[in-house]
Tab-separated table of C-alpha atoms and ligand atoms in Angstrom:
chain	number	residue	atom	x	y	z
E	1	MET	CA	-0.158	-0.109	-0.040
E	2	SER	CA	1.636	3.166	-0.957
E	3	VAL	CA	1.211	6.351	1.277
E	4	ALA	CA	-0.017	9.352	-0.099
E	5	ALA	CA	2.727	12.253	-0.174
E	6	PRO	CA	1.854	15.217	2.109
E	7	ALA	CA	0.467	18.162	0.230
E	8	PRO	CA	3.040	20.732	-0.060
E	9	LEU	CA	2.834	23.822	2.122
E	10	ARG	CA	1.111	26.667	0.142
E	11	VAL	CA	3.271	30.190	0.054
E	12	ALA	CA	1.122	33.200	-1.065
E	13	LEU	CA	3.663	36.131	-1.755
E	14	LEU	CA	2.011	40.028	-1.637
E	15	GLY	CA	4.370	42.353	-3.164
E	16	CYS	CA	7.166	41.947	-5.629
E	17	GLY	CA	9.560	45.046	-5.483
E	18	VAL	CA	13.149	44.188	-4.707
E	19	VAL	CA	12.294	42.477	-1.712
E	20	GLY	CA	9.483	40.309	-3.008
E	21	SER	CA	11.379	39.203	-6.081
E	22	SER	CA	14.264	38.018	-3.789
E	23	VAL	CA	12.184	36.070	-1.992
E	24	ALA	CA	10.333	34.522	-4.733
E	25	ARG	CA	14.070	33.721	-6.512
E	26	LEU	CA	15.216	31.919	-3.349
E	27	LEU	CA	12.238	30.590	-2.652
E	28	THR	CA	12.300	28.836	-5.812
E	29	HIS	CA	16.009	28.091	-6.294
E	30	HIS	CA	15.967	26.869	-2.722
E	31	ARG	CA	12.848	25.149	-2.518
E	32	GLU	CA	14.053	21.513	-1.854
E	33	ASP	CA	16.664	22.469	0.868
E	34	LEU	CA	13.856	24.719	2.370
E	35	SER	CA	11.582	21.535	2.024
E	36	ALA	CA	13.759	19.222	3.687
E	37	ARG	CA	14.221	21.643	6.489
E	38	ILE	CA	10.824	22.096	7.195
E	39	GLY	CA	9.906	18.434	6.665
E	40	ARG	CA	7.240	18.881	3.832
E	41	PRO	CA	7.369	20.612	0.338
E	42	VAL	CA	6.885	24.280	-0.090
E	43	GLU	CA	5.481	25.527	-2.755
E	44	LEU	CA	4.734	29.335	-3.789
E	45	VAL	CA	0.865	29.616	-4.868
E	46	GLY	CA	0.910	32.951	-6.283
E	47	ILE	CA	2.538	36.170	-5.929
E	48	ALA	CA	0.080	39.449	-5.798
E	49	VAL	CA	1.152	42.615	-7.707
E	50	ARG	CA	-0.608	45.662	-8.237
E	51	ARG	CA	-0.322	45.343	-12.209
E	52	LEU	CA	0.377	42.546	-14.352
E	53	GLY	CA	2.085	42.542	-18.069
E	54	ARG	CA	5.259	44.335	-16.320
E	55	ASP	CA	8.951	42.891	-17.313
E	56	ARG	CA	9.374	40.193	-14.476
E	57	SER	CA	11.852	37.945	-16.539
E	58	ASP	CA	14.566	38.470	-13.499
E	59	VAL	CA	11.544	36.549	-10.941
E	60	PRO	CA	11.893	32.762	-11.972
E	61	VAL	CA	8.460	31.573	-11.458
E	62	ASP	CA	5.458	30.294	-13.749
E	63	PRO	CA	3.975	34.030	-14.960
E	64	SER	CA	0.811	32.564	-14.283
E	65	LEU	CA	1.239	33.001	-10.758
E	66	PHE	CA	1.202	36.688	-10.624
E	67	THR	CA	-2.473	38.005	-9.771
E	68	THR	CA	-3.837	41.264	-9.026
E	69	ASP	CA	-6.322	39.592	-6.942
E	70	ALA	CA	-4.281	39.630	-3.365
E	71	ALA	CA	-7.669	39.069	-1.375
E	72	ASP	CA	-8.359	35.936	-2.852
E	73	LEU	CA	-4.706	34.703	-2.771
E	74	VAL	CA	-4.595	34.997	0.714
E	75	THR	CA	-7.362	32.403	1.131
E	76	ARG	CA	-5.261	30.074	-0.737
E	77	ALA	CA	-2.433	29.774	1.325
E	78	ASP	CA	-0.746	28.089	4.469
E	79	ILE	CA	1.773	31.011	4.604
E	80	VAL	CA	1.295	34.556	3.722
E	81	VAL	CA	4.432	36.782	3.172
E	82	GLU	CA	3.672	40.434	3.209
E	83	VAL	CA	6.278	42.920	1.724
E	84	ILE	CA	3.956	45.596	0.187
E	85	GLY	CA	4.253	47.638	3.352
E	86	GLY	CA	1.713	50.305	3.862
E	87	ILE	CA	-1.278	50.702	6.433
E	88	GLU	CA	-4.123	49.691	4.025
E	89	PRO	CA	-5.134	47.670	2.047
E	90	THR	CA	-1.892	45.699	3.773
E	91	ARG	CA	-3.588	45.258	7.240
E	92	ASP	CA	-7.039	44.174	6.029
E	93	LEU	CA	-5.475	41.515	3.672
E	94	LEU	CA	-3.457	40.142	6.450
E	95	LEU	CA	-6.387	40.035	8.799
E	96	THR	CA	-8.253	38.156	6.310
E	97	ALA	CA	-5.313	35.504	5.564
E	98	MET	CA	-5.085	35.140	9.344
E	99	LYS	CA	-8.862	34.608	9.416
E	100	SER	CA	-8.496	32.060	6.644
E	101	GLY	CA	-6.122	29.879	8.748
E	102	ALA	CA	-2.891	31.562	7.209
E	103	ALA	CA	0.579	31.984	9.136
E	104	VAL	CA	1.407	35.587	8.174
E	105	VAL	CA	5.365	36.431	7.676
E	106	SER	CA	5.445	40.491	7.601
E	107	ALA	CA	8.631	42.836	7.090
E	108	ASN	CA	5.828	45.777	7.640
E	109	LYS	CA	7.380	48.203	10.451
E	110	ALA	CA	5.362	50.660	10.084
E	111	LEU	CA	1.761	48.700	10.265
E	112	LEU	CA	3.244	46.482	13.137
E	113	ALA	CA	4.509	49.894	14.958
E	114	GLU	CA	1.183	51.592	14.354
E	115	ASP	CA	-1.517	48.869	14.758
E	116	GLY	CA	0.665	45.856	15.990
E	117	PRO	CA	-1.845	44.649	18.501
E	118	THR	CA	-5.143	44.359	16.119
E	119	LEU	CA	-2.848	41.801	14.182
E	120	TYR	CA	-1.660	39.852	17.474
E	121	ALA	CA	-4.825	40.049	18.502
E	122	ALA	CA	-6.152	38.293	15.295
E	123	ALA	CA	-3.177	35.645	15.055
E	124	ASP	CA	-4.473	34.509	18.421
E	125	ASP	CA	-7.988	34.724	17.515
E	126	ALA	CA	-7.092	32.182	14.437
E	127	GLY	CA	-4.186	30.337	16.535
E	128	VAL	CA	-1.567	31.246	13.466
E	129	ASP	CA	1.743	32.723	13.776
E	130	LEU	CA	2.715	36.178	13.053
E	131	TYR	CA	6.473	36.636	12.465
E	132	TYR	CA	8.195	39.518	11.315
E	133	GLU	CA	12.136	39.512	11.556
E	134	ALA	CA	12.751	41.298	8.553
E	135	ALA	CA	10.639	44.436	9.991
E	136	VAL	CA	13.594	45.775	12.147
E	137	ALA	CA	17.352	45.848	10.728
E	138	GLY	CA	17.102	43.855	7.583
E	139	ALA	CA	18.945	40.366	7.727
E	140	ILE	CA	19.857	40.991	11.551
E	141	PRO	CA	18.327	38.134	13.688
E	142	ILE	CA	17.129	40.468	16.388
E	143	LEU	CA	13.704	40.057	17.179
E	144	ARG	CA	13.543	36.274	17.795
E	145	PRO	CA	16.657	36.745	19.741
E	146	ILE	CA	14.784	39.158	22.154
E	147	ARG	CA	11.388	37.309	21.830
E	148	ASP	CA	12.805	34.067	22.107
E	149	SER	CA	16.538	33.393	23.428
E	150	LEU	CA	16.287	36.584	25.898
E	151	ALA	CA	13.020	35.298	27.223
E	152	GLY	CA	14.547	34.008	30.427
E	153	ASP	CA	16.420	37.163	31.019
E	154	THR	CA	15.620	40.769	32.040
E	155	ILE	CA	16.574	43.250	29.213
E	156	THR	CA	17.372	46.819	30.255
E	157	LYS	CA	18.735	48.547	27.444
E	158	VAL	CA	18.405	48.140	23.378
E	159	ILE	CA	20.338	50.770	21.617
E	160	GLY	CA	20.060	50.390	17.935
E	161	ILE	CA	21.759	51.704	14.556
E	162	VAL	CA	18.493	50.667	12.383
E	163	ASN	CA	18.367	53.117	9.805
E	164	GLY	CA	21.099	52.494	6.917
E	165	THR	CA	20.397	55.605	4.831
E	166	THR	CA	21.455	57.922	7.895
E	167	ASN	CA	24.307	55.824	8.927
E	168	PHE	CA	25.459	56.141	5.312
E	169	VAL	CA	25.148	59.815	5.727
E	170	LEU	CA	26.372	60.562	8.846
E	171	ASP	CA	29.447	58.337	7.904
E	172	LYS	CA	30.138	60.190	5.067
E	173	MET	CA	29.911	63.563	6.982
E	174	ASP	CA	32.218	62.052	9.289
E	175	THR	CA	35.039	60.936	6.936
E	176	THR	CA	34.522	63.649	4.641
E	177	GLY	CA	33.553	66.494	6.823
E	178	ALA	CA	31.122	67.834	4.277
E	179	GLY	CA	27.695	69.186	5.181
E	180	PHE	CA	24.417	67.726	5.542
E	181	ALA	CA	22.700	68.676	2.368
E	182	GLU	CA	25.400	67.750	0.006
E	183	THR	CA	26.090	64.511	1.850
E	184	VAL	CA	22.276	63.601	1.214
E	185	GLU	CA	22.554	64.407	-2.520
E	186	VAL	CA	25.686	62.048	-2.880
E	187	ALA	CA	23.592	59.392	-0.808
E	188	GLN	CA	20.843	59.978	-3.201
E	189	ALA	CA	23.335	59.710	-6.335
E	190	LEU	CA	24.995	56.579	-4.997
E	191	GLY	CA	21.009	54.841	-4.601
E	192	TYR	CA	21.511	54.709	-0.688
E	193	ALA	CA	18.955	57.541	0.013
E	194	GLU	CA	15.576	57.487	-1.672
E	195	ALA	CA	14.405	60.526	-3.955
E	196	ASP	CA	12.179	61.704	-1.031
E	197	PRO	CA	14.282	60.876	1.838
E	198	SER	CA	11.903	62.038	4.786
E	199	ALA	CA	11.075	58.731	6.010
E	200	ASP	CA	14.569	57.843	6.903
E	201	ILE	CA	16.245	61.134	7.582
E	202	GLU	CA	13.505	62.418	9.972
E	203	GLY	CA	13.695	59.281	11.940
E	204	PHE	CA	10.239	57.725	11.219
E	205	ASP	CA	11.663	54.593	10.040
E	206	ALA	CA	13.905	54.040	13.306
E	207	ALA	CA	10.889	55.178	15.413
E	208	ALA	CA	8.793	52.240	13.692
E	209	LYS	CA	11.707	49.877	14.691
E	210	ALA	CA	11.992	51.089	17.958
E	211	ALA	CA	8.544	50.717	18.885
E	212	ILE	CA	8.826	47.031	17.869
E	213	LEU	CA	11.960	46.259	19.882
E	214	ALA	CA	11.044	48.231	22.933
E	215	SER	CA	7.403	46.378	22.663
E	216	LEU	CA	9.174	42.984	22.553
E	217	ALA	CA	12.282	43.873	24.834
E	218	PHE	CA	9.985	45.150	27.618
E	219	HIS	CA	6.756	43.076	27.125
E	220	THR	CA	4.962	46.580	26.899
E	221	ARG	CA	2.981	47.950	24.077
E	222	VAL	CA	4.649	50.683	22.481
E	223	SER	CA	3.202	52.515	19.368
E	224	SER	CA	5.553	54.472	16.789
E	225	ALA	CA	3.335	57.591	18.411
E	226	GLN	CA	4.920	57.028	21.734
E	227	VAL	CA	8.375	57.346	20.381
E	228	HIS	CA	10.010	60.437	21.005
E	229	ARG	CA	11.400	61.014	17.210
E	230	GLU	CA	13.927	63.767	15.847
E	231	GLY	CA	15.966	63.195	12.673
E	232	ILE	CA	19.472	64.004	11.793
E	233	THR	CA	18.326	66.706	9.473
E	234	ASP	CA	20.081	69.607	11.906
E	235	VAL	CA	23.021	67.674	12.399
E	236	THR	CA	26.052	70.022	11.061
E	237	ALA	CA	29.255	69.446	10.270
E	238	ALA	CA	30.282	71.773	13.664
E	239	ASP	CA	28.372	69.083	15.330
E	240	ILE	CA	30.612	66.325	13.463
E	241	ALA	CA	33.713	68.223	14.665
E	242	ALA	CA	32.609	68.486	18.067
E	243	ALA	CA	32.108	64.689	18.477
E	244	ASP	CA	35.359	63.725	16.634
E	245	ALA	CA	37.204	66.125	19.088
E	246	MET	CA	35.624	63.971	22.137
E	247	GLY	CA	36.705	60.816	20.327
E	248	CYS	CA	33.412	60.449	19.517
E	249	VAL	CA	30.916	59.417	16.323
E	250	VAL	CA	27.132	61.045	15.561
E	251	LYS	CA	24.969	58.278	15.024
E	252	LEU	CA	21.292	58.272	14.380
E	253	LEU	CA	20.197	55.653	17.485
E	254	ALA	CA	17.154	53.805	18.409
E	255	ILE	CA	17.372	54.098	22.290
E	256	CYS	CA	14.856	51.597	24.041
E	257	GLU	CA	15.597	51.729	27.862
E	258	ARG	CA	13.801	50.226	31.080
E	259	VAL	CA	13.812	53.162	33.911
E	260	ALA	CA	13.381	52.619	37.571
E	261	THR	CA	11.042	55.103	38.824
E	262	PRO	CA	10.033	56.180	42.354
E	263	ASP	CA	6.879	54.488	40.771
E	264	GLY	CA	8.378	51.504	39.932
E	265	ASP	CA	9.859	50.551	36.327
E	266	ALA	CA	9.050	52.582	33.117
E	267	VAL	CA	10.316	52.526	29.499
E	268	SER	CA	11.940	55.392	27.521
E	269	VAL	CA	11.959	54.881	23.983
E	270	ARG	CA	13.339	57.403	21.501
E	271	VAL	CA	15.160	58.232	18.164
E	272	HIS	CA	17.787	61.185	17.816
E	273	PRO	CA	21.033	62.043	16.880
E	274	ALA	CA	23.602	60.947	19.766
E	275	MET	CA	27.352	61.463	20.302
E	276	ILE	CA	28.831	57.799	20.754
E	277	PRO	CA	32.648	56.833	21.375
E	278	ARG	CA	34.461	55.764	18.447
E	279	THR	CA	35.638	52.698	20.952
E	280	HIS	CA	31.699	51.639	21.476
E	281	PRO	CA	30.393	48.472	19.450
E	282	LEU	CA	28.023	50.790	17.781
E	283	GLY	CA	30.647	53.599	17.028
E	284	SER	CA	32.575	51.379	14.791
E	285	VAL	CA	29.272	50.804	12.489
E	286	ARG	CA	30.249	52.035	9.089
E	287	ASP	CA	28.088	52.881	5.955
E	288	ALA	CA	24.760	51.761	5.670
E	289	PHE	CA	25.206	48.905	7.898
E	290	ASN	CA	22.893	48.337	11.034
E	291	ALA	CA	23.575	47.051	14.482
E	292	VAL	CA	21.807	46.772	17.361
E	293	PHE	CA	23.119	46.561	21.193
E	294	VAL	CA	21.340	44.820	24.045
E	295	GLU	CA	21.992	44.897	27.681
E	296	ALA	CA	20.286	41.845	29.999
E	297	GLU	CA	20.793	41.828	33.609
E	298	ALA	CA	22.053	38.085	33.199
E	299	ALA	CA	23.587	38.167	29.668
E	300	GLY	CA	24.980	41.445	29.895
E	301	GLN	CA	25.926	43.000	26.661
E	302	LEU	CA	25.243	41.733	23.472
E	303	MET	CA	25.873	42.909	19.626
E	304	PHE	CA	24.062	41.784	16.605
E	305	TYR	CA	25.456	43.489	13.004
E	306	GLY	CA	24.639	43.158	9.603
E	307	ARG	CA	22.945	44.438	6.575
E	308	GLY	CA	19.883	46.310	7.511
E	309	ALA	CA	18.317	46.503	3.865
E	310	GLY	CA	18.116	45.231	0.728
E	311	GLY	CA	16.739	42.297	-1.586
E	312	ASP	CA	18.640	39.502	-0.740
E	313	PRO	CA	19.277	40.122	2.960
E	314	THR	CA	15.901	41.225	4.055
E	315	ALA	CA	14.527	37.904	1.815
E	316	SER	CA	17.174	35.871	4.210
E	317	ALA	CA	15.409	37.324	7.398
E	318	ILE	CA	11.861	36.504	5.766
E	319	LEU	CA	12.837	32.820	4.714
E	320	GLY	CA	13.774	32.153	8.135
E	321	ASP	CA	10.436	33.209	9.334
E	322	VAL	CA	8.985	30.985	6.373
E	323	VAL	CA	10.804	28.268	7.764
E	324	GLU	CA	10.014	28.745	11.140
E	325	VAL	CA	6.185	28.666	11.016
E	326	ALA	CA	5.961	26.057	8.502
E	327	ARG	CA	7.871	23.607	10.849
E	328	HIS	CA	5.338	24.985	13.498
E	329	ARG	CA	2.598	24.025	11.081
E	330	VAL	CA	4.146	20.418	10.189
E	331	ASN	CA	4.848	19.498	13.943
E	332	GLY	CA	1.495	21.092	15.324
E	333	GLY	CA	1.602	24.359	17.688
E	334	ARG	CA	2.514	27.921	17.385
E	335	GLY	CA	5.736	30.332	18.344
E	336	ALA	CA	5.366	32.800	21.023
E	337	GLY	CA	2.415	35.400	20.296
E	338	GLU	CA	2.370	38.787	21.910
E	339	SER	CA	3.558	39.255	25.713
E	340	ALA	CA	2.512	42.451	26.776
E	341	TYR	CA	2.025	41.515	30.430
E	342	ALA	CA	4.299	44.068	31.723
E	343	ASP	CA	2.557	46.748	30.614
E	344	LEU	CA	5.059	49.364	31.753
E	345	PRO	CA	4.169	52.991	31.694
E	346	VAL	CA	6.552	54.863	28.716
E	347	LEU	CA	7.754	58.139	30.127
E	348	PRO	CA	7.564	61.550	28.062
E	349	MET	CA	11.030	62.437	26.749
E	350	GLY	CA	11.646	65.294	29.080
E	351	ALA	CA	11.787	62.975	31.898
E	352	ALA	CA	14.068	60.510	30.319
E	353	GLN	CA	17.740	60.584	31.500
E	354	THR	CA	20.447	61.536	29.153
E	355	ARG	CA	23.694	63.281	28.692
E	356	TYR	CA	24.459	66.437	26.623
E	357	HIS	CA	27.574	67.900	24.915
E	358	ILE	CA	27.215	71.482	24.544
E	359	SER	CA	29.778	73.196	23.074
E	360	LEU	CA	29.715	77.334	23.380
E	361	ASP	CA	31.156	80.770	21.907
E	362	VAL	CA	31.512	82.796	25.129
E	363	ALA	CA	33.121	86.129	25.748
E	364	ASP	CA	36.474	85.827	27.382
E	365	ARG	CA	36.246	87.956	30.361
E	366	PRO	CA	35.826	87.668	34.273
E	367	GLY	CA	32.891	85.606	35.435
E	368	VAL	CA	31.580	84.178	32.116
E	369	LEU	CA	32.817	80.405	33.063
E	370	ALA	CA	31.038	81.371	36.890
E	371	ALA	CA	27.430	82.318	34.866
E	372	VAL	CA	27.573	79.195	32.713
E	373	ALA	CA	28.063	76.871	35.610
E	374	THR	CA	25.194	78.804	37.393
E	375	ALA	CA	23.095	78.035	34.650
E	376	PHE	CA	23.653	74.274	34.648
E	377	ALA	CA	23.441	74.554	38.505
E	378	ASP	CA	19.907	76.456	38.202
E	379	HIS	CA	18.571	73.686	36.390
E	380	GLY	CA	19.861	71.025	38.555
E	381	VAL	CA	22.288	69.385	35.843
E	382	SER	CA	25.528	68.532	37.173
E	383	ILE	CA	28.557	69.094	34.766
E	384	GLU	CA	31.180	66.015	33.968
E	385	THR	CA	33.445	67.881	32.236
E	386	VAL	CA	34.566	71.215	30.729
E	387	ARG	CA	36.921	72.199	28.017
E	388	GLN	CA	38.264	75.823	27.441
E	389	GLN	CA	39.893	77.064	24.346
E	390	VAL	CA	40.762	80.738	23.897
E	391	VAL	CA	39.815	81.774	20.328
E	392	ASP	CA	40.613	85.129	18.922
E	393	THR	CA	38.501	85.996	16.111
E	394	ASP	CA	39.367	88.765	13.468
E	395	ARG	CA	36.366	90.950	12.575
E	396	GLY	CA	37.211	93.208	10.089
E	397	GLY	CA	40.744	93.707	11.385
E	398	GLN	CA	39.731	93.910	15.027
E	399	VAL	CA	40.656	90.948	16.851
E	400	GLU	CA	37.539	89.899	19.341
E	401	HIS	CA	39.129	88.043	22.294
E	402	GLY	CA	36.661	84.724	23.048
E	403	ALA	CA	36.679	81.333	24.288
E	404	ASN	CA	35.017	78.071	23.228
E	405	LEU	CA	33.334	76.358	25.873
E	406	VAL	CA	32.810	72.808	25.606
E	407	VAL	CA	30.764	71.302	28.697
E	408	VAL	CA	29.779	67.831	28.777
E	409	THR	CA	27.022	66.698	31.534
E	410	HIS	CA	26.273	64.034	33.880
E	411	ARG	CA	23.293	61.968	33.348
E	412	ALA	CA	19.824	64.112	33.983
E	413	ALA	CA	16.294	64.582	32.912
E	414	ASP	CA	16.207	65.605	29.025
E	415	ALA	CA	13.825	68.301	30.317
E	416	ALA	CA	16.227	69.966	32.753
E	417	LEU	CA	18.777	69.745	29.792
E	418	SER	CA	16.954	71.525	27.146
E	419	ALA	CA	15.975	74.090	29.592
E	420	THR	CA	19.620	74.649	30.407
E	421	VAL	CA	20.716	74.974	27.098
E	422	ALA	CA	17.861	77.711	26.710
E	423	ALA	CA	19.418	79.234	29.322
E	424	LEU	CA	22.313	79.308	28.135
E	425	ASP	CA	21.379	80.821	24.758
E	426	ALA	CA	19.562	83.709	26.552
E	427	LEU	CA	22.788	85.087	28.523
E	428	ASP	CA	24.544	87.860	26.985
E	429	THR	CA	28.092	86.427	27.370
E	430	VAL	CA	27.165	83.423	25.192
E	431	ARG	CA	27.735	84.748	21.562
E	432	GLU	CA	26.530	81.459	20.058
E	433	VAL	CA	25.437	77.837	20.955
E	434	VAL	CA	27.445	76.179	18.604
E	435	SER	CA	26.496	72.435	18.744
E	436	VAL	CA	24.261	70.609	21.193
E	437	MET	CA	24.015	66.926	21.160
E	438	ARG	CA	23.323	63.860	23.450
E	439	VAL	CA	25.938	61.695	24.393
E	440	GLU	CA	25.486	58.016	24.562
E	441	GLY	CA	27.395	54.966	25.314
E	442	GLU	CA	29.327	55.550	28.825
B	501	LIG	N1	15.124	52.749	4.676
B	501	LIG	C1	15.517	51.354	5.683
B	501	LIG	C2	17.043	52.253	5.981
B	501	LIG	C3	15.751	50.108	5.112
B	501	LIG	O1	17.691	53.295	5.433
B	501	LIG	O2	17.673	51.293	6.791
B	501	LIG	C4	14.188	49.752	5.351
B	501	LIG	O3	14.157	49.880	6.577
């Protein structure tokens, strides 16, 4: 008596751009290996695209697999891979897919960060997996390590360089001394920055990733709207030079921190440029690479590094999820779902504890340093280091004596630090606040 071969697991792909075509190609080329790893044949049953008729000869699949009817396709699959992005109609499609019993693998950071709980609830209701490793830091395995490998530990901090475009721009500013605008143009010409780079350079992309990282790390729902966000558009060549003088480099950081408050633990989640020592593991992340630095109570410090974007690197993370959810199908059961039991409060930015580096051009006369120090003291901010350099400026033949003061603070509430900067700016003896930048990575 012959035993019927198990029916293949049906994979539907939503989207066939750079990442989607890599997923289709790798799934097709490695189908036998992937099937062996899963323990059951896996088959691509359809690719939803916006328009038929485009030349897709680079995608080695039967052209009849392309369809514009995504709503139908998601009901004919065991696993739906979503790489179309955006909020709608994507959310609707994923909800329909899960309702129809399909597991979902998504790279959609914006949707997960804006409305993750709706998707997690749908996954729970349907008893299916919802995996999204590719949504944060492309190829780098970071979400499953946080969700699974570190599930027995207490994560205290996650600091990530999670946006390659901004890292490329800041790295080039650091190595060339050029300004922000001209460096963005170079990044666009080289294909590192989009024609409209605002999602990257204004920090929206990193903020969505920070929300996802914080939610998983702290078992707490954090949406992108709760993430304090500052992009890199105001970072100047002077900021980069000031960082360099301290042995630091400027990075756009996604920072997720567990903070002890008098009322119990809370979380601080923020995205902003900051100086970080060149000797810190994140200080050596060059070009468009991503990295995520994790601190946990028992594990100590961990560093994850790799490519955060691109077709094949992102497809690697997606296919890893496909194999994982497919294994669950074959063996029964699901992976870990959402864990938001801790439900920690999310602190406003003003309450976050940070350090500042402030560079000031001041008059060089008695009492100036005392006035500057008083501005810090008045706001309860403790100074860690002060460096002064006398600077003579030639103003049309007249030499004006002045000094450049660089102050680095101890950790203090961000609101107190920004009030200190406002007070410094208002002092007669302060000619110019040259650079203000947060400092991370002690
Ligand atoms: N635009 C992102 C970046 C990649 O520059 O890193 C996708 O998240």
